[in-house]
Amino acid sequence: MKVLFIGDIVGSVGREAVRQVLPALRDKYNPHIIIANGENAAAGRGITRPIANDFFNWGIHGITMGNHTWDNKNIFEWIDDEPRIVRPANFSEVAPGRGMAIINVHGKKLAIINIQGRTFLPPIDCPFRTAEALIEEAKQITPHILVDFHAEVTSEKIAMGWYLDGQASIVVGTHTHVQTNDDTILPQGTAYLTDVGMVGSKEGVLGMEKEAVLHRFLTQMPTRFVVDEGKWHLHGIIAELDDQTGRATKIEKIRLTEESWLLMQ
């Protein structure tokens, strides 16, 4: 099985990049299942139902979220009805939505699990024990399991990779929007990357207009962040999994810029 995972999609610039590039990514890598992190898709804050439907219509099969899950309040009205979206499983047990989904595409089944870290983020249930419990549940259905660990610090993400080595097929980090260079297959067969990166403007700060971010750093005053409209970059990974065991056999980073993409056309 081949799995394409696309990093945090930020605002309209990120959405347009995905719309443009996804057909070429499908042609090049021939993935069976495509997953994307969509928690910043709506102006950098959360996701809306029309945006989620666009992603599905473009060929994305499942969407993971993160700490901005609830920023668009109308998500409470529809997330329970959309089985292809997962929010962090270690949110409160009374939170709507689900933390795990089984994505089934032409008989290929992939469990996607969303977990949020606790370091420098709001206190929530233990991400390690939550992930482990859901993986045991997923194994009753499929050996192919992807964990999106939406966390702030590299140490917590790396620790999760080691903790889930041999249990999950893929463990990837999201949230920090900067693709790391430590893609590897861990000793027990888990494909790992500390942070997949993002899809959005590369001319701002993590997809946001740099002027507002600089103003906050320089003045320590509240500032409204706005999605930057500059040229985009797109980050993701492609992973190959053994059909029988679910162990990863390959992981490869994807890095594209708008300039390099235009040269390819």
Short mmCIF file of C-alpha atoms in Angstrom, two decimals:
data_model
loop_
_atom_site.label_atom_id
_atom_site.label_comp_id
_atom_site.label_asym_id
_atom_site.label_seq_id
_atom_site.Cartn_x
_atom_site.Cartn_y
_atom_site.Cartn_z
CA MET A 1 0.00 0.00 0.00
CA LYS A 2 1.17 3.52 -0.82
CA VAL A 3 0.05 6.39 1.41
CA LEU A 4 0.41 10.07 0.55
CA PHE A 5 0.24 12.42 3.54
CA ILE A 6 0.05 16.19 2.96
CA GLY A 7 1.18 18.59 5.70
CA ASP A 8 -0.91 21.36 7.30
CA ILE A 9 -2.86 23.15 4.56
CA VAL A 10 -2.93 26.88 5.41
CA GLY A 11 -5.61 29.16 4.00
CA SER A 12 -6.62 29.80 0.41
CA VAL A 13 -3.01 29.77 -0.81
CA GLY A 14 -2.51 26.28 0.58
CA ARG A 15 -5.83 25.06 -0.78
CA GLU A 16 -5.04 26.36 -4.26
CA ALA A 17 -1.62 24.69 -4.17
CA VAL A 18 -3.21 21.35 -3.32
CA ARG A 19 -5.84 21.77 -6.04
CA GLN A 20 -3.14 22.45 -8.63
CA VAL A 21 -0.58 19.86 -7.62
CA LEU A 22 -2.58 16.87 -6.39
CA PRO A 23 -3.27 15.40 -9.86
CA ALA A 24 0.47 15.41 -10.62
CA LEU A 25 1.27 13.84 -7.24
CA ARG A 26 -1.21 11.08 -7.97
CA ASP A 27 0.34 10.49 -11.38
CA LYS A 28 3.90 10.42 -10.01
CA TYR A 29 3.43 8.36 -6.83
CA ASN A 30 0.23 6.40 -7.55
CA PRO A 31 -0.92 6.42 -3.90
CA HIS A 32 -3.75 4.16 -2.84
CA ILE A 33 -4.84 6.50 -0.03
CA ILE A 34 -4.33 10.26 0.41
CA ILE A 35 -4.55 11.96 3.80
CA ALA A 36 -4.07 15.66 4.62
CA ASN A 37 -4.00 17.80 7.74
CA GLY A 38 -6.74 20.42 7.38
CA GLU A 39 -6.81 22.23 10.72
CA ASN A 40 -5.57 25.52 9.19
CA ALA A 41 -7.47 25.28 5.93
CA ALA A 42 -10.03 28.03 6.59
CA ALA A 43 -8.07 31.31 6.76
CA GLY A 44 -5.52 29.55 8.96
CA ARG A 45 -8.06 28.65 11.64
CA GLY A 46 -10.01 25.41 11.49
CA ILE A 47 -12.00 24.00 8.58
CA THR A 48 -15.46 24.47 7.08
CA ARG A 49 -17.70 21.86 5.54
CA PRO A 50 -17.42 23.33 2.00
CA ILE A 51 -13.61 23.27 2.26
CA ALA A 52 -13.65 19.68 3.50
CA ASN A 53 -15.93 18.74 0.61
CA ASP A 54 -13.53 20.40 -1.83
CA PHE A 55 -10.69 18.28 -0.45
CA PHE A 56 -12.72 15.10 -0.84
CA ASN A 57 -13.76 16.07 -4.38
CA TRP A 58 -10.10 16.65 -5.27
CA GLY A 59 -9.21 13.10 -4.20
CA ILE A 60 -8.19 13.39 -0.54
CA HIS A 61 -9.63 10.43 1.34
CA GLY A 62 -9.19 11.51 4.96
CA ILE A 63 -8.51 14.71 6.94
CA THR A 64 -6.70 15.04 10.26
CA MET A 65 -6.98 18.08 12.52
CA GLY A 66 -5.31 19.58 15.61
CA ASN A 67 -5.51 22.37 18.17
CA HIS A 68 -7.51 24.64 15.80
CA THR A 69 -10.24 22.02 15.29
CA TRP A 70 -12.98 24.10 16.92
CA ASP A 71 -12.03 27.55 15.57
CA ASN A 72 -14.89 27.52 13.06
CA LYS A 73 -17.75 27.00 15.48
CA ASN A 74 -20.15 25.54 12.95
CA ILE A 75 -17.98 22.41 12.89
CA PHE A 76 -19.97 21.30 15.95
CA GLU A 77 -23.00 21.00 13.66
CA TRP A 78 -21.48 18.57 11.18
CA ILE A 79 -18.31 16.83 12.38
CA ASP A 80 -20.26 13.89 13.81
CA ASP A 81 -21.74 13.30 10.36
CA GLU A 82 -18.38 13.22 8.55
CA PRO A 83 -16.55 9.93 9.20
CA ARG A 84 -13.55 10.91 7.07
CA ILE A 85 -12.39 13.64 9.46
CA VAL A 86 -10.57 12.91 12.72
CA ARG A 87 -9.78 15.38 15.50
CA PRO A 88 -7.31 14.70 18.32
CA ALA A 89 -8.46 11.56 20.10
CA ASN A 90 -7.19 12.78 23.47
CA PHE A 91 -9.63 15.70 23.55
CA SER A 92 -12.36 15.46 26.19
CA GLU A 93 -14.51 12.36 25.94
CA VAL A 94 -17.58 14.61 25.52
CA ALA A 95 -16.10 16.40 22.48
CA PRO A 96 -17.91 15.76 19.20
CA GLY A 97 -16.23 13.97 16.36
CA ARG A 98 -13.88 11.01 16.47
CA GLY A 99 -10.18 10.43 16.98
CA MET A 100 -9.83 7.47 14.63
CA ALA A 101 -11.31 6.53 11.27
CA ILE A 102 -10.91 3.59 8.93
CA ILE A 103 -10.38 4.81 5.37
CA ASN A 104 -11.34 2.14 2.84
CA VAL A 105 -10.40 2.78 -0.79
CA HIS A 106 -10.94 -0.06 -3.25
CA GLY A 107 -10.39 -2.61 -0.51
CA LYS A 108 -7.26 -0.95 0.89
CA LYS A 109 -7.88 -0.09 4.55
CA LEU A 110 -5.91 2.49 6.51
CA ALA A 111 -6.66 3.50 10.08
CA ILE A 112 -5.94 7.18 10.66
CA ILE A 113 -5.46 8.36 14.25
CA ASN A 114 -5.10 11.99 15.33
CA ILE A 115 -3.32 12.77 18.62
CA GLN A 116 -2.36 16.13 20.15
CA GLY A 117 0.72 16.76 22.26
CA ARG A 118 0.69 18.34 25.71
CA THR A 119 3.98 20.27 25.85
CA PHE A 120 3.25 24.01 25.35
CA LEU A 121 -0.32 23.13 24.38
CA PRO A 122 -3.49 22.92 26.53
CA PRO A 123 -3.53 20.08 29.08
CA ILE A 124 -5.44 17.10 27.73
CA ASP A 125 -5.41 13.31 28.15
CA CYS A 126 -2.17 11.39 27.73
CA PRO A 127 -1.31 11.21 24.02
CA PHE A 128 0.84 8.10 24.43
CA ARG A 129 -1.73 5.94 26.19
CA THR A 130 -4.53 7.22 23.94
CA ALA A 131 -2.58 6.33 20.79
CA GLU A 132 -1.70 2.89 22.11
CA ALA A 133 -5.31 2.06 22.98
CA LEU A 134 -6.60 3.16 19.57
CA ILE A 135 -3.91 1.22 17.74
CA GLU A 136 -4.99 -1.96 19.53
CA GLU A 137 -8.54 -1.26 18.38
CA ALA A 138 -7.44 -0.52 14.81
CA LYS A 139 -5.43 -3.74 14.58
CA GLN A 140 -8.67 -5.70 14.76
CA ILE A 141 -9.53 -4.22 11.35
CA THR A 142 -6.26 -3.49 9.52
CA PRO A 143 -2.48 -3.67 10.06
CA HIS A 144 -2.08 -0.35 8.21
CA ILE A 145 -2.16 2.47 10.76
CA LEU A 146 -1.18 6.14 10.40
CA VAL A 147 -0.78 8.40 13.43
CA ASP A 148 -0.74 12.19 12.96
CA PHE A 149 0.84 13.54 16.15
CA HIS A 150 -0.06 17.22 16.28
CA ALA A 151 2.51 18.53 18.75
CA GLU A 152 4.72 21.52 19.45
CA VAL A 153 8.12 20.16 20.46
CA THR A 154 10.44 17.80 18.63
CA SER A 155 11.27 15.79 21.75
CA GLU A 156 7.64 14.82 22.36
CA LYS A 157 7.22 13.83 18.71
CA ILE A 158 10.42 11.78 18.64
CA ALA A 159 9.40 10.07 21.87
CA MET A 160 6.05 9.16 20.28
CA GLY A 161 7.84 7.68 17.28
CA TRP A 162 9.88 5.38 19.51
CA TYR A 163 6.87 4.54 21.66
CA LEU A 164 4.81 3.44 18.65
CA ASP A 165 7.63 1.78 16.69
CA GLY A 166 6.30 -1.57 15.54
CA GLN A 167 2.73 -0.68 16.50
CA ALA A 168 1.87 1.96 13.87
CA SER A 169 2.84 1.84 10.19
CA ILE A 170 3.42 5.60 9.99
CA VAL A 171 3.96 8.21 12.70
CA VAL A 172 4.24 11.77 11.41
CA GLY A 173 4.25 15.09 13.22
CA THR A 174 2.25 18.16 12.27
CA HIS A 175 1.59 21.61 13.80
CA THR A 176 4.97 23.37 13.55
CA HIS A 177 4.71 23.83 9.75
CA VAL A 178 8.46 23.32 9.15
CA GLN A 179 9.44 20.08 7.43
CA THR A 180 12.19 18.26 9.29
CA ASN A 181 14.95 16.20 7.69
CA ASP A 182 14.79 13.08 9.86
CA ASP A 183 12.60 10.82 7.75
CA THR A 184 13.44 7.23 8.61
CA ILE A 185 12.10 3.74 9.11
CA LEU A 186 12.50 2.85 12.78
CA PRO A 187 13.90 -0.58 13.76
CA GLN A 188 10.50 -2.26 14.20
CA GLY A 189 9.13 -1.00 10.86
CA THR A 190 7.44 2.34 11.55
CA ALA A 191 7.93 5.14 9.01
CA TYR A 192 8.67 8.31 10.96
CA LEU A 193 9.10 12.06 10.35
CA THR A 194 9.14 14.66 13.16
CA ASP A 195 7.19 17.23 11.11
CA VAL A 196 5.73 16.87 7.63
CA GLY A 197 5.66 20.64 7.04
CA MET A 198 2.92 22.73 5.50
CA VAL A 199 1.17 23.83 2.32
CA GLY A 200 0.85 27.60 2.03
CA SER A 201 2.79 30.80 1.58
CA LYS A 202 6.53 30.42 2.00
CA GLU A 203 6.96 34.21 2.10
CA GLY A 204 5.33 34.69 5.51
CA VAL A 205 5.89 33.13 8.93
CA LEU A 206 4.39 29.65 9.06
CA GLY A 207 1.90 30.77 6.42
CA MET A 208 0.94 34.05 8.11
CA GLU A 209 1.80 37.61 7.08
CA LYS A 210 5.25 38.34 8.51
CA GLU A 211 4.48 41.97 9.41
CA ALA A 212 1.90 41.00 12.02
CA VAL A 213 4.12 38.29 13.47
CA LEU A 214 7.07 40.67 13.70
CA HIS A 215 4.87 43.29 15.38
CA ARG A 216 3.90 40.81 18.09
CA PHE A 217 7.50 39.75 18.70
CA LEU A 218 8.72 43.34 18.81
CA THR A 219 5.93 44.82 20.94
CA GLN A 220 4.43 41.84 22.84
CA MET A 221 1.05 43.33 21.94
CA PRO A 222 -1.94 41.32 20.70
CA THR A 223 -1.95 41.17 16.92
CA ARG A 224 -4.39 39.66 14.46
CA PHE A 225 -2.62 37.15 12.24
CA VAL A 226 -3.73 36.99 8.60
CA VAL A 227 -2.84 34.29 6.08
CA ASP A 228 -0.09 35.46 3.75
CA GLU A 229 -0.87 35.53 0.03
CA GLY A 230 2.68 34.98 -1.26
CA LYS A 231 4.06 32.17 -3.37
CA TRP A 232 3.41 28.73 -1.94
CA HIS A 233 5.39 25.68 -0.98
CA LEU A 234 3.98 22.20 -0.51
CA HIS A 235 5.30 19.56 1.87
CA GLY A 236 4.28 15.95 2.34
CA ILE A 237 5.48 12.37 2.44
CA ILE A 238 4.87 9.20 0.47
CA ALA A 239 5.19 5.94 2.37
CA GLU A 240 5.02 2.34 1.19
CA LEU A 241 3.63 -0.33 3.51
CA ASP A 242 3.79 -4.10 3.38
CA ASP A 243 0.33 -5.40 2.47
CA GLN A 244 0.41 -8.24 5.00
CA THR A 245 2.24 -6.85 8.04
CA GLY A 246 1.65 -3.11 7.71
CA ARG A 247 5.35 -2.48 8.28
CA ALA A 248 6.80 0.43 6.31
CA THR A 249 9.27 -0.35 3.56
CA LYS A 250 9.86 3.21 2.33
CA ILE A 251 9.32 6.84 3.30
CA GLU A 252 10.14 9.80 1.06
CA LYS A 253 9.72 13.53 1.71
CA ILE A 254 7.93 15.72 -0.83
CA ARG A 255 8.99 19.37 -1.20
CA LEU A 256 7.64 21.59 -3.95
CA THR A 257 7.63 25.35 -4.48
CA GLU A 258 5.38 27.36 -6.74
CA GLU A 259 8.41 28.36 -8.82
CA SER A 260 9.64 24.80 -9.33
CA TRP A 261 6.09 23.65 -10.03
CA LEU A 262 5.65 26.27 -12.77
CA LEU A 263 8.93 25.19 -14.39
CA MET A 264 7.61 21.64 -14.54
CA GLN A 265 4.46 22.64 -16.44
#
